[in-house]
Amino acid sequence: MKRKWLLLVMLIAVTACKKQQLKQPTDVSFSVDINRNASNNGNLIFESGYILLSSFDVEGERQEGDPIAFSRSFSNGLLVNFDATGVIGDLNFDIPQGVYTELRVRFATFDDNGDATITVNGSFTNSQGTDVPIRFEFMSSETFEISGEDDVNSGVVVLDADMPSSAIIRLDPIYWFDILTTNQLENANLVDVNGVQTILINESNNDNLYDLLADRVDESTEAVFN
């Protein structure tokens, strides 16, 4: 009887220890960037921009341990410049360690001040070989929902309390613009932006192109954990 009681105590202790381990937090930092590769025909590339966030949520399911959910909101909007190495203090989370079979990221753009919620800047090379600045300004509220993946595509995301982790969210303006033809861009109206003739695409300029792009903004976004 004494032996059985000892085994029970040991089992309870091991279980409690394991539960405690699953609560140990991993420091996870997020950065946001864009696809900086040139388009397939090489005439379009994007180099900078920003996104204005109203909220940012992380949810996950683990092989062991309870599901997790974290949420933050930004009443005045959070301006995040596109930068793969940028440190964004407001997007740092202490996420319980474990093997995550699903780790979802959801965020929404902030459109309460009438400014662009997403802006991307780049360059378009026309058929004469001239580089023309291009700027896309998305003006609306949009919610993005992404299933995170690890950098080796193993099917799970492993977070270890002893190893800080970083995740990069990457929007894909090259994909958005894939719907436009070279002819459409060459015939777009040019607008003076800071003294430079620019293909400006927003609700007021080249609105026919804007409508096509706006439908694709929430597509082809990825979140990769390292």
Protein backbone atom coordinates (compact mmCIF):
# COMPACT_ATOMS: atom_id res chain seq x y z
CA MET A 1 0.00 0.00 0.00
CA LYS A 2 2.85 2.33 0.90
CA ARG A 3 4.53 1.62 -2.46
CA LYS A 4 1.32 2.45 -4.38
CA TRP A 5 0.98 5.70 -2.44
CA LEU A 6 4.59 6.64 -3.24
CA LEU A 7 4.05 5.93 -6.95
CA LEU A 8 0.91 8.08 -6.94
CA VAL A 9 2.76 10.97 -5.31
CA MET A 10 5.56 10.67 -7.86
CA LEU A 11 3.07 10.60 -10.74
CA ILE A 12 1.32 13.70 -9.43
CA ALA A 13 4.67 15.47 -9.04
CA VAL A 14 5.77 14.57 -12.59
CA THR A 15 2.41 15.71 -14.00
CA ALA A 16 2.57 18.99 -12.10
CA CYS A 17 6.13 19.56 -13.29
CA LYS A 18 5.15 18.91 -16.90
CA LYS A 19 2.20 21.30 -16.66
CA GLN A 20 4.49 23.93 -15.21
CA GLN A 21 6.95 23.43 -18.06
CA LEU A 22 4.17 23.94 -20.60
CA LYS A 23 3.43 27.30 -19.00
CA GLN A 24 7.01 28.54 -19.43
CA PRO A 25 6.95 31.50 -21.83
CA THR A 26 8.91 31.94 -25.04
CA ASP A 27 9.81 35.48 -26.03
CA VAL A 28 8.37 35.88 -29.56
CA SER A 29 8.97 39.05 -31.57
CA PHE A 30 7.15 39.92 -34.79
CA SER A 31 8.31 41.99 -37.75
CA VAL A 32 6.38 42.92 -40.89
CA ASP A 33 7.80 43.16 -44.39
CA ILE A 34 6.86 42.83 -48.05
CA ASN A 35 7.93 40.59 -50.89
CA ARG A 36 10.99 42.44 -52.21
CA ASN A 37 11.63 40.16 -55.18
CA ALA A 38 11.06 41.49 -58.67
CA SER A 39 8.00 40.37 -60.62
CA ASN A 40 8.34 37.43 -62.99
CA ASN A 41 8.94 39.70 -65.99
CA GLY A 42 11.31 41.87 -63.96
CA ASN A 43 9.53 45.17 -64.57
CA LEU A 44 8.11 45.71 -61.08
CA ILE A 45 9.69 45.77 -57.63
CA PHE A 46 8.65 47.13 -54.24
CA GLU A 47 11.08 48.49 -51.71
CA SER A 48 9.29 50.21 -48.81
CA GLY A 49 6.03 51.14 -47.17
CA TYR A 50 4.03 50.66 -44.01
CA ILE A 51 0.88 49.20 -42.50
CA LEU A 52 -1.33 50.86 -39.88
CA LEU A 53 -2.71 48.30 -37.43
CA SER A 54 -5.83 48.45 -35.27
CA SER A 55 -5.41 45.01 -33.69
CA PHE A 56 -3.09 42.01 -33.57
CA ASP A 57 -4.02 38.53 -32.30
CA VAL A 58 -2.16 35.24 -31.87
CA GLU A 59 -3.94 31.91 -31.31
CA GLY A 60 -2.53 28.41 -31.18
CA GLU A 61 -3.06 24.70 -30.57
CA ARG A 62 -0.32 22.54 -29.03
CA GLN A 63 0.38 18.81 -29.04
CA GLU A 64 0.38 19.09 -25.25
CA GLY A 65 -1.04 21.87 -23.11
CA ASP A 66 -4.00 24.20 -23.34
CA PRO A 67 -4.70 26.33 -26.42
CA ILE A 68 -3.35 29.86 -26.27
CA ALA A 69 -4.85 33.20 -27.29
CA PHE A 70 -3.39 36.71 -27.05
CA SER A 71 -4.95 39.91 -28.31
CA ARG A 72 -3.85 43.53 -28.53
CA SER A 73 -5.69 46.57 -29.85
CA PHE A 74 -4.34 49.98 -30.79
CA SER A 75 -6.91 52.73 -30.27
CA ASN A 76 -4.91 55.29 -32.25
CA GLY A 77 -3.45 52.81 -34.73
CA LEU A 78 0.05 51.30 -34.69
CA LEU A 79 2.27 52.39 -37.59
CA VAL A 80 4.60 49.57 -38.65
CA ASN A 81 7.19 50.21 -41.33
CA PHE A 82 8.01 47.29 -43.60
CA ASP A 83 11.35 46.00 -42.34
CA ALA A 84 12.38 42.36 -41.98
CA THR A 85 14.72 43.17 -39.10
CA GLY A 86 12.70 45.89 -37.40
CA VAL A 87 11.98 45.53 -33.68
CA ILE A 88 8.35 46.33 -32.85
CA GLY A 89 7.94 46.46 -29.09
CA ASP A 90 4.15 46.45 -29.29
CA LEU A 91 4.28 43.16 -31.19
CA ASN A 92 6.39 41.21 -28.69
CA PHE A 93 4.59 38.36 -26.93
CA ASP A 94 5.38 35.86 -24.19
CA ILE A 95 3.85 32.70 -25.69
CA PRO A 96 3.87 29.41 -23.73
CA GLN A 97 6.43 26.99 -25.07
CA GLY A 98 5.45 23.79 -26.85
CA VAL A 99 5.02 22.08 -30.18
CA TYR A 100 2.29 23.99 -32.01
CA THR A 101 0.30 22.09 -34.60
CA GLU A 102 -1.43 25.36 -35.45
CA LEU A 103 -0.33 28.91 -34.73
CA ARG A 104 -2.56 31.56 -36.24
CA VAL A 105 -1.93 35.27 -36.61
CA ARG A 106 -4.77 37.69 -37.22
CA PHE A 107 -4.49 41.46 -37.61
CA ALA A 108 -6.63 44.30 -38.92
CA THR A 109 -5.84 47.67 -40.45
CA PHE A 110 -6.80 50.97 -38.82
CA ASP A 111 -8.91 53.27 -40.98
CA ASP A 112 -10.36 55.76 -38.50
CA ASN A 113 -8.24 58.76 -39.51
CA GLY A 114 -8.81 58.80 -43.28
CA ASP A 115 -5.17 58.00 -44.10
CA ALA A 116 -3.90 55.05 -46.09
CA THR A 117 -3.90 51.86 -44.03
CA ILE A 118 -1.27 50.19 -46.23
CA THR A 119 1.24 51.93 -48.47
CA VAL A 120 3.82 50.30 -50.73
CA ASN A 121 6.43 52.13 -52.80
CA GLY A 122 8.35 50.71 -55.69
CA SER A 123 9.45 51.08 -59.27
CA PHE A 124 7.92 50.10 -62.62
CA THR A 125 10.13 49.69 -65.67
CA ASN A 126 8.17 50.56 -68.81
CA SER A 127 8.69 49.19 -72.32
CA GLN A 128 11.21 52.00 -73.08
CA GLY A 129 13.34 50.84 -70.16
CA THR A 130 12.51 53.88 -68.04
CA ASP A 131 11.99 53.37 -64.31
CA VAL A 132 8.85 55.09 -63.05
CA PRO A 133 8.08 55.37 -59.32
CA ILE A 134 4.91 53.58 -58.29
CA ARG A 135 2.92 53.97 -55.08
CA PHE A 136 -0.14 52.02 -53.95
CA GLU A 137 -2.26 53.34 -51.09
CA PHE A 138 -4.85 50.99 -49.64
CA MET A 139 -7.46 53.10 -47.87
CA SER A 140 -9.82 50.64 -46.19
CA SER A 141 -10.14 48.37 -43.19
CA GLU A 142 -9.01 44.80 -43.85
CA THR A 143 -8.53 41.74 -41.66
CA PHE A 144 -5.73 39.29 -42.36
CA GLU A 145 -5.79 35.70 -41.07
CA ILE A 146 -2.64 33.61 -41.52
CA SER A 147 -1.57 30.14 -40.43
CA GLY A 148 2.02 30.39 -39.25
CA GLU A 149 4.70 27.98 -40.43
CA ASP A 150 8.29 27.31 -39.46
CA ASP A 151 11.23 28.18 -41.67
CA VAL A 152 11.83 24.55 -42.72
CA ASN A 153 8.18 23.76 -43.45
CA SER A 154 8.01 20.88 -40.96
CA GLY A 155 4.28 21.22 -40.34
CA VAL A 156 4.68 22.34 -36.72
CA VAL A 157 6.09 25.41 -34.95
CA VAL A 158 8.31 24.65 -31.96
CA LEU A 159 8.65 27.33 -29.28
CA ASP A 160 11.30 26.79 -26.60
CA ALA A 161 11.40 28.92 -23.44
CA ASP A 162 15.21 28.86 -23.56
CA MET A 163 15.36 30.21 -27.11
CA PRO A 164 13.73 33.53 -28.11
CA SER A 165 11.85 33.24 -31.37
CA SER A 166 11.14 35.69 -34.17
CA ALA A 167 8.39 35.66 -36.74
CA ILE A 168 8.18 37.63 -39.95
CA ILE A 169 4.86 38.51 -41.54
CA ARG A 170 5.29 39.17 -45.24
CA LEU A 171 2.71 40.88 -47.45
CA ASP A 172 2.95 40.28 -51.18
CA PRO A 173 2.39 43.33 -53.43
CA ILE A 174 4.00 41.46 -56.31
CA TYR A 175 1.07 39.03 -56.13
CA TRP A 176 -1.44 41.88 -55.83
CA PHE A 177 -0.07 43.55 -58.97
CA ASP A 178 0.08 40.30 -60.92
CA ILE A 179 -3.52 40.99 -61.97
CA LEU A 180 -2.45 44.13 -63.86
CA THR A 181 -0.96 44.07 -67.34
CA THR A 182 2.08 46.04 -68.46
CA ASN A 183 -0.22 48.00 -70.76
CA GLN A 184 -2.45 49.04 -67.86
CA LEU A 185 0.52 50.35 -65.90
CA GLU A 186 1.99 52.17 -68.92
CA ASN A 187 -1.35 53.91 -69.49
CA ALA A 188 -1.86 54.82 -65.83
CA ASN A 189 -2.08 58.52 -64.95
CA LEU A 190 1.03 60.08 -63.45
CA VAL A 191 0.70 62.26 -60.35
CA ASP A 192 3.21 64.64 -58.77
CA VAL A 193 4.32 63.06 -55.48
CA ASN A 194 6.94 65.13 -53.67
CA GLY A 195 8.03 66.65 -56.98
CA VAL A 196 8.31 63.31 -58.81
CA GLN A 197 5.92 62.04 -61.49
CA THR A 198 4.56 58.83 -60.00
CA ILE A 199 2.05 56.11 -60.79
CA LEU A 200 -0.15 56.76 -57.75
CA ILE A 201 -2.90 54.21 -57.21
CA ASN A 202 -5.55 54.91 -54.58
CA GLU A 203 -9.28 55.61 -54.37
CA SER A 204 -8.84 58.99 -56.08
CA ASN A 205 -6.10 58.24 -58.62
CA ASN A 206 -6.15 55.39 -61.13
CA ASP A 207 -9.19 54.09 -59.28
CA ASN A 208 -9.86 51.44 -61.95
CA LEU A 209 -6.54 49.82 -61.04
CA TYR A 210 -7.15 50.37 -57.34
CA ASP A 211 -10.37 48.34 -57.42
CA LEU A 212 -8.53 45.37 -58.91
CA LEU A 213 -5.70 45.51 -56.39
CA ALA A 214 -7.88 46.10 -53.33
CA ASP A 215 -9.60 42.74 -53.80
CA ARG A 216 -6.25 40.94 -53.46
CA VAL A 217 -4.61 42.77 -50.55
CA ASP A 218 -5.43 40.10 -47.95
CA GLU A 219 -4.18 37.25 -50.16
CA SER A 220 -0.78 35.53 -50.36
CA THR A 221 0.38 36.82 -46.94
CA GLU A 222 2.63 34.52 -44.89
CA ALA A 223 3.91 34.29 -41.31
CA VAL A 224 7.20 32.38 -40.84
CA PHE A 225 8.59 31.53 -37.38
CA ASN A 226 12.31 31.10 -36.87
